[in-house]
mmCIF file of C-alpha atoms in Angstrom:
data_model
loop_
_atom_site.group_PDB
_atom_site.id
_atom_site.type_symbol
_atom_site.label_atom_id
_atom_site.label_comp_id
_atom_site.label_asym_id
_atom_site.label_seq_id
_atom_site.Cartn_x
_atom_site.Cartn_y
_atom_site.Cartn_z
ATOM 1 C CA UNK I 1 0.000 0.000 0.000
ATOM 2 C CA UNK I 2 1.796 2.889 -1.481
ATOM 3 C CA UNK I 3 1.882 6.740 0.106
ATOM 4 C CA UNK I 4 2.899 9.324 2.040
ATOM 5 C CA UNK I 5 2.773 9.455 5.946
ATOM 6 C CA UNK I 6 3.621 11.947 8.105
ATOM 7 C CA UNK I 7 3.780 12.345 12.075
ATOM 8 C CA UNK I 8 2.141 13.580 14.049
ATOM 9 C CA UNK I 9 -0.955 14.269 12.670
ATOM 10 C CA UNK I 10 -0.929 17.369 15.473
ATOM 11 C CA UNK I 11 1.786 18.901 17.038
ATOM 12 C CA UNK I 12 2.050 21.844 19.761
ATOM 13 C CA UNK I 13 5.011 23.977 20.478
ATOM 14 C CA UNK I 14 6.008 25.663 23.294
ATOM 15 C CA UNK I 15 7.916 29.577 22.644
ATOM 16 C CA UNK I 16 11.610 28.618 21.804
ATOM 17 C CA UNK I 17 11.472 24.780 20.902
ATOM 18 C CA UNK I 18 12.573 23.444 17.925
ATOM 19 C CA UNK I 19 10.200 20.493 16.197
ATOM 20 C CA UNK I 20 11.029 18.062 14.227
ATOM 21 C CA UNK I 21 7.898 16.649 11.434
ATOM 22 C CA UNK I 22 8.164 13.026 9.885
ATOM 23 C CA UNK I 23 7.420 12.738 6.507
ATOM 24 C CA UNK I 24 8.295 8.961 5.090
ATOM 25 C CA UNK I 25 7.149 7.890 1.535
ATOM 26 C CA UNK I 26 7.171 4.191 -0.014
ATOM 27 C CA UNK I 27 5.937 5.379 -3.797
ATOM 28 C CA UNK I 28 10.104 5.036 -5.199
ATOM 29 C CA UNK I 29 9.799 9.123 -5.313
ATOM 30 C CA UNK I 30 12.941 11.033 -6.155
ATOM 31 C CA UNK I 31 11.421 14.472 -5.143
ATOM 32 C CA UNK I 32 10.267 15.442 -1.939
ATOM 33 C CA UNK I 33 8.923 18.856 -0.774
ATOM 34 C CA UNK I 34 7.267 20.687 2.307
ATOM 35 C CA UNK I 35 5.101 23.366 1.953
ATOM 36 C CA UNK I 36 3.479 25.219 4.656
ATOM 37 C CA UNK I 37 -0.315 26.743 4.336
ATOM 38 C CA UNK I 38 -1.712 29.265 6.609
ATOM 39 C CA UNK I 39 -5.542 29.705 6.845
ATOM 40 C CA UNK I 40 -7.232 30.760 3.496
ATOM 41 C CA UNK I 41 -3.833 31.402 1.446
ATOM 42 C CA UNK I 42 -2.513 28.339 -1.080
ATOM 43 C CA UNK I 43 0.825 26.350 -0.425
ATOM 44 C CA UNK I 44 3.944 27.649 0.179
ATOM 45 C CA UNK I 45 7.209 26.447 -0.597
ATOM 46 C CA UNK I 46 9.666 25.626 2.097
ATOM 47 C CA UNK I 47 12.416 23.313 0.971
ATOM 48 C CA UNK I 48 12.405 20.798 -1.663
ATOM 49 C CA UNK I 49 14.878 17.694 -2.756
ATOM 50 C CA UNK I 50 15.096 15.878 -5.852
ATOM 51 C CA UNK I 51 17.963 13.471 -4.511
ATOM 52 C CA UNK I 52 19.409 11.762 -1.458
ATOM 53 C CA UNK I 53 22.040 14.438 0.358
ATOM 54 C CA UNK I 54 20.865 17.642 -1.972
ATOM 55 C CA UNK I 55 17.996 19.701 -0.874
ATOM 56 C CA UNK I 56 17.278 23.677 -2.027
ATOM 57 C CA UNK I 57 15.606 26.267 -0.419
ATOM 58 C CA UNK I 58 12.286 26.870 -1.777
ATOM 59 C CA UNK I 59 10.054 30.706 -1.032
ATOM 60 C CA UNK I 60 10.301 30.744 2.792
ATOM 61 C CA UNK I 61 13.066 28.626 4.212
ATOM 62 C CA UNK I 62 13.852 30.897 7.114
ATOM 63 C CA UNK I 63 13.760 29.813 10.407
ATOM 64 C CA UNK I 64 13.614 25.670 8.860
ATOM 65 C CA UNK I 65 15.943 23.337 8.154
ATOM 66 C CA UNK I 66 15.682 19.374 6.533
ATOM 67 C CA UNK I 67 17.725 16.675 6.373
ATOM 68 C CA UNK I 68 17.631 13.798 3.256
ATOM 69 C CA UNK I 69 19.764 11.182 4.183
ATOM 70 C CA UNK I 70 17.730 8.657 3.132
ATOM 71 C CA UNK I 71 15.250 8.467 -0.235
ATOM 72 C CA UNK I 72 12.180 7.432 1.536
ATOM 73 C CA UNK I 73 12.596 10.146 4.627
ATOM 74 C CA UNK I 74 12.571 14.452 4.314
ATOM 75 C CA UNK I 75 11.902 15.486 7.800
ATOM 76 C CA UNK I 76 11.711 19.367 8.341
ATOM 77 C CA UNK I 77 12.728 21.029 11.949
ATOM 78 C CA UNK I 78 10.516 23.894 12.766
ATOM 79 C CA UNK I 79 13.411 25.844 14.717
ATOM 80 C CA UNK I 80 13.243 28.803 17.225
ATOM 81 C CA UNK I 81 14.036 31.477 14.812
ATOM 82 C CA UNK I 82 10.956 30.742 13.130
ATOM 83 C CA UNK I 83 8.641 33.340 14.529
ATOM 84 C CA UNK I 84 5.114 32.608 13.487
ATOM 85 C CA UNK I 85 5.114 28.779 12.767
ATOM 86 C CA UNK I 86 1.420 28.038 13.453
ATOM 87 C CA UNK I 87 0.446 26.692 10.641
ATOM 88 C CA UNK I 88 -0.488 23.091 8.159
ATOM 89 C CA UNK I 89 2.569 21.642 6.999
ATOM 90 C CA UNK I 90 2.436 19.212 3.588
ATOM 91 C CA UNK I 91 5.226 17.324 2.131
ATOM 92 C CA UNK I 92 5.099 16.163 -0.887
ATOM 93 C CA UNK I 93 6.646 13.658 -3.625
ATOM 94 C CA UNK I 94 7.157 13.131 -7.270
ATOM 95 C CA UNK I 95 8.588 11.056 -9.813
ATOM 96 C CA UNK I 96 10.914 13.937 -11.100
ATOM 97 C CA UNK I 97 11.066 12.969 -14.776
ATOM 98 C CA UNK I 98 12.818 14.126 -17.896
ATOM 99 C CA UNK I 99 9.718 16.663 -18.637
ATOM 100 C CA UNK I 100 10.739 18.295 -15.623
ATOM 101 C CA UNK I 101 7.433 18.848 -13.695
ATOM 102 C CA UNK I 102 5.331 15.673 -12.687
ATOM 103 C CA UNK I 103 2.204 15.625 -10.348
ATOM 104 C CA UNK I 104 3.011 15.726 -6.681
ATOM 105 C CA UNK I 105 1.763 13.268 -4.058
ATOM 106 C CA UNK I 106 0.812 14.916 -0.898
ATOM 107 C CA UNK I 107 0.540 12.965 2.429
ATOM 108 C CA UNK I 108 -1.641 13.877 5.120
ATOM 109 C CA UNK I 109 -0.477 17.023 6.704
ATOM 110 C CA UNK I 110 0.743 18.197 10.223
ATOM 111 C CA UNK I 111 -1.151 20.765 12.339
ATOM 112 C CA UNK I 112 1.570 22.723 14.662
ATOM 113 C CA UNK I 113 0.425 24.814 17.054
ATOM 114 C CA UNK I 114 2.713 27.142 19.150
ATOM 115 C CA UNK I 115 1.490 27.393 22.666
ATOM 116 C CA UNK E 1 8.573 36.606 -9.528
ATOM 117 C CA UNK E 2 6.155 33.593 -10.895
ATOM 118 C CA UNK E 3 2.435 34.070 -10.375
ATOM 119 C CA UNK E 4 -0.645 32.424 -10.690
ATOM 120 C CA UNK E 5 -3.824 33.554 -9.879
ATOM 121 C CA UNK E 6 -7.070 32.660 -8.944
ATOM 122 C CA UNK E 7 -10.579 33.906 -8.439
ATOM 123 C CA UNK E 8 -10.832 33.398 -4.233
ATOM 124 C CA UNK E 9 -14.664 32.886 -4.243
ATOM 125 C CA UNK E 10 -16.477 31.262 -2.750
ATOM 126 C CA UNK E 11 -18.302 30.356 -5.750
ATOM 127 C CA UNK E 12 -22.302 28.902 -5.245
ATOM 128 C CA UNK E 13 -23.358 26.935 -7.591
ATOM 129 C CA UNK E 14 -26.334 24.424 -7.495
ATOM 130 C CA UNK E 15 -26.355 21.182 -7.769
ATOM 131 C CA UNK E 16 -26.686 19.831 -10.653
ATOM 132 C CA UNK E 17 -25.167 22.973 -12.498
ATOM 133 C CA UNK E 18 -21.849 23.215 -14.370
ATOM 134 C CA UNK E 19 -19.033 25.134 -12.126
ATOM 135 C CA UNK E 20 -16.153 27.061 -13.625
ATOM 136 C CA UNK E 21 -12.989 27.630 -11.892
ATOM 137 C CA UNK E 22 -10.213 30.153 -13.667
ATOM 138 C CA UNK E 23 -6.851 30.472 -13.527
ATOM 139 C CA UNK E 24 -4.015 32.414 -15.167
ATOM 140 C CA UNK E 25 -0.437 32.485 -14.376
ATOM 141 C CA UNK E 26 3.097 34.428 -15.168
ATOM 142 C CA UNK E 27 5.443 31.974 -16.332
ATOM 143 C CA UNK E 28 5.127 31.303 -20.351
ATOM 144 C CA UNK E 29 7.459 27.953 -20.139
ATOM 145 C CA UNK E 30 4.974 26.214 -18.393
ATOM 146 C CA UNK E 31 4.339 23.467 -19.597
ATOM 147 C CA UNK E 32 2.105 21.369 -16.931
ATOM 148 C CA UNK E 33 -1.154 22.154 -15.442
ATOM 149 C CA UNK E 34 -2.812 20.710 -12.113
ATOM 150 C CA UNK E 35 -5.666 21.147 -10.925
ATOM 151 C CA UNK E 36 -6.035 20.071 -6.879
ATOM 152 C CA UNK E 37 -9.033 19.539 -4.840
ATOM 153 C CA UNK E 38 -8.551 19.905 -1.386
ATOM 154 C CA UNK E 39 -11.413 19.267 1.703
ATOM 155 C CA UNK E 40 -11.247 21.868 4.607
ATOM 156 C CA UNK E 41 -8.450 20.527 7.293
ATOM 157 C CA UNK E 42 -7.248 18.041 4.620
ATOM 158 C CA UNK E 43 -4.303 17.600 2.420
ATOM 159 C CA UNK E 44 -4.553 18.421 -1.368
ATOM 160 C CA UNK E 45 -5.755 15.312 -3.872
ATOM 161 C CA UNK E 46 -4.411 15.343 -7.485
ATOM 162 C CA UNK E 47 -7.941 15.489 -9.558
ATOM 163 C CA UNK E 48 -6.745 16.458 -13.599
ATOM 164 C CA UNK E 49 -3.813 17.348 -15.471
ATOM 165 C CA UNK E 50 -3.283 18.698 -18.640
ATOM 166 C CA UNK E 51 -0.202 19.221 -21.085
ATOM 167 C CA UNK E 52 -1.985 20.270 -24.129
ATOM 168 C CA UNK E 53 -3.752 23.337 -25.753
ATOM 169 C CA UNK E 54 -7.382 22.403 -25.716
ATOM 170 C CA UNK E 55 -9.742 20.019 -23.318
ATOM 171 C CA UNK E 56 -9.261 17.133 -21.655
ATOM 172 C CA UNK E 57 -12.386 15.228 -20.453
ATOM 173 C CA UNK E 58 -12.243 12.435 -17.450
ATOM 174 C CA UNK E 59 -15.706 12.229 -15.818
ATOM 175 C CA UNK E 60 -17.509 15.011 -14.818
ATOM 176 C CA UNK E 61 -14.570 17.305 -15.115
ATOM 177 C CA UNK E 62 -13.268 18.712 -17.972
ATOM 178 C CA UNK E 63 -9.605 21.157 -18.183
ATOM 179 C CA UNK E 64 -9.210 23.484 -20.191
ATOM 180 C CA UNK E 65 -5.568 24.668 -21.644
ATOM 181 C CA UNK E 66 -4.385 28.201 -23.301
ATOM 182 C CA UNK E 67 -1.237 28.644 -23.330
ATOM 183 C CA UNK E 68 -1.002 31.462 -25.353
ATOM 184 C CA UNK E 69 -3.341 33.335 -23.063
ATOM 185 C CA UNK E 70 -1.826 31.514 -20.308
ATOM 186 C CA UNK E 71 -5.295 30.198 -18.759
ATOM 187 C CA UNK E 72 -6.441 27.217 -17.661
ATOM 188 C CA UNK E 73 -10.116 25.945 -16.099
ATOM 189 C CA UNK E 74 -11.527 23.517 -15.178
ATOM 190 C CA UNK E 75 -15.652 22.601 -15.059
ATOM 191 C CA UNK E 76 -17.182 20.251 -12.994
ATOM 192 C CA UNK E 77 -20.126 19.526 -14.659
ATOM 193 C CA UNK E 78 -23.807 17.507 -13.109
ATOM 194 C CA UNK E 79 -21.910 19.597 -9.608
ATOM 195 C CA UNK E 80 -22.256 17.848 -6.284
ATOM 196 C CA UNK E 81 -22.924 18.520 -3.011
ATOM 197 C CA UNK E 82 -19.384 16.621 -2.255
ATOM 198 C CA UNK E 83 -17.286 18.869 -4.750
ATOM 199 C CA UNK E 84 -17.792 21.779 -2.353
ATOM 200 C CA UNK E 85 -14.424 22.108 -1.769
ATOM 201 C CA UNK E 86 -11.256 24.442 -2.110
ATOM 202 C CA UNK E 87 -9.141 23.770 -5.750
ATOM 203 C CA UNK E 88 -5.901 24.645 -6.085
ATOM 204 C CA UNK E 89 -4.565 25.502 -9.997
ATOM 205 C CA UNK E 90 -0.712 24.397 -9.948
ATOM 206 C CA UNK E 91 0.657 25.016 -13.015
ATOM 207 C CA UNK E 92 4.340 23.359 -13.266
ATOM 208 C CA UNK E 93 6.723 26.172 -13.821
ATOM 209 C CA UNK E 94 10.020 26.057 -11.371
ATOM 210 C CA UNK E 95 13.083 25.402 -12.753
ATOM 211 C CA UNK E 96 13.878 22.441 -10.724
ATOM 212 C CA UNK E 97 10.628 20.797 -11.330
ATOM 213 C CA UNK E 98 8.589 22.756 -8.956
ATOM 214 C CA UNK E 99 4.588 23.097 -9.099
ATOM 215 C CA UNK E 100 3.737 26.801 -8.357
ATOM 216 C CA UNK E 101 0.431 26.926 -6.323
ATOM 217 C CA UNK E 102 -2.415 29.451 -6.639
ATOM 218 C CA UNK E 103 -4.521 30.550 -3.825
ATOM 219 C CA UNK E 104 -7.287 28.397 -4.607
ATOM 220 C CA UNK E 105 -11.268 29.397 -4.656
ATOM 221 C CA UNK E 106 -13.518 27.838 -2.639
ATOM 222 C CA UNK E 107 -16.620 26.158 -4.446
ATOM 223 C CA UNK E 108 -19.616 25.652 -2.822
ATOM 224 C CA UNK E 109 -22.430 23.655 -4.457
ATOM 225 C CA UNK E 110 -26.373 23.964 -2.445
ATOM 226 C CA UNK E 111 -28.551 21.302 -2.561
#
């Protein structure tokens, strides 16, 4: 059973923590992304890698970081500099092919809160 | 800086009746169009995409390509109560194989 998961489903956050957000897909993906969406307004792009070890900055990558050490696994830290993280965070994957942009999968989103 | 835009809404429609959903965007090498649905407090779902000038039919929805006005639509046609939703128009536009997301309008169909 192919997809995207990602953990938790909620998430609260006290002033001054950093979080860390799962995001684990089994669909063979190359690309991964995270995009962040605040109430009413469309997706926003936070970081996105097309291979293992590589990742770019996407629109608003301040106060975030990611890791891809692994193909399967793009887990984004919510740090402290990040001032106004409440928000629904997405990732994403794709099949990155030769035509350049292919549909992205989207798993099921993480609602952080800051406390 | 790469743009696409869409009409917020909400839109009313009802059911039964054909909705229309615009969008435009910036970027001229575009060359792949989305078109999301997404359920309040849940994740976007991949519904149609087109590559080609002209329509593409699957179901009850239809898209709708111009590149040379750079616009695509999409109409849901026979609309449901269960297509009240929010859909997002991602045409695919960044250089490293990026979708670029509009806003999204809101669709509402009354029984």
């Amino acid at each position: 059973d192919g997809g995207i998961t990602q953990s938790p489903k909620y998430l609260f956050r006290k002033e001054g923590q950093n979080v860390t957000l799962s995001c684990e897909q089994n669909l063979n993906h190359d690309a991964m992304y995270w995009y962040r969406q605040d109430p009413g307004q469309g997706l926003r792009l936070i970081y996105y890698s097309q291979i293992v070890n590589d990742f770019q900055k996407g629109d608003i990558a301040e106060g975030y970081s990611v890791s891809r050490e692994k193909k399967e696994s793009f887990p984004l830290t919510v740090t402290s500099a990040q001032k106004n993280p409440t928000a629904f965070y997405l990732c994403a994957s794709s099949d990155f092919g030769t035509s350049g942009s292919d549909e992205q999968f989207f798993g099921p989103g993480t609602r952080l809160t800051v406390l | 800086q790469k743009e696409v835009e869409q009409n917020s809404g909400p839109l009313s429609v009802p059911e039964g009746a054909i909705a229309s959903l615009n969008c435009t965007y910036s970027d001229r090498g575009s060359q792949s169009f989305f078109w999301y649905r997404q359920y309040s407090g849940k994740s976007p779902e991949l519904i149609m995409f087109i590559y080609s000038n002209g329509d593409k039919e699957d179901g009850r929805f239809t898209a709708q390509l111009n590149k040379a006005s750079q616009y695509v639509s999409l109409l849901i046609r026979d609309s449901q109560p269960s297509d009240s939703a929010t859909y997002l128009c991602a045409p695919g536009g960044g250089s490293q194989g990026n979708l670029i997301f509009g806003k999204g309008t809101k669709l509402s169909v009354k029984p």
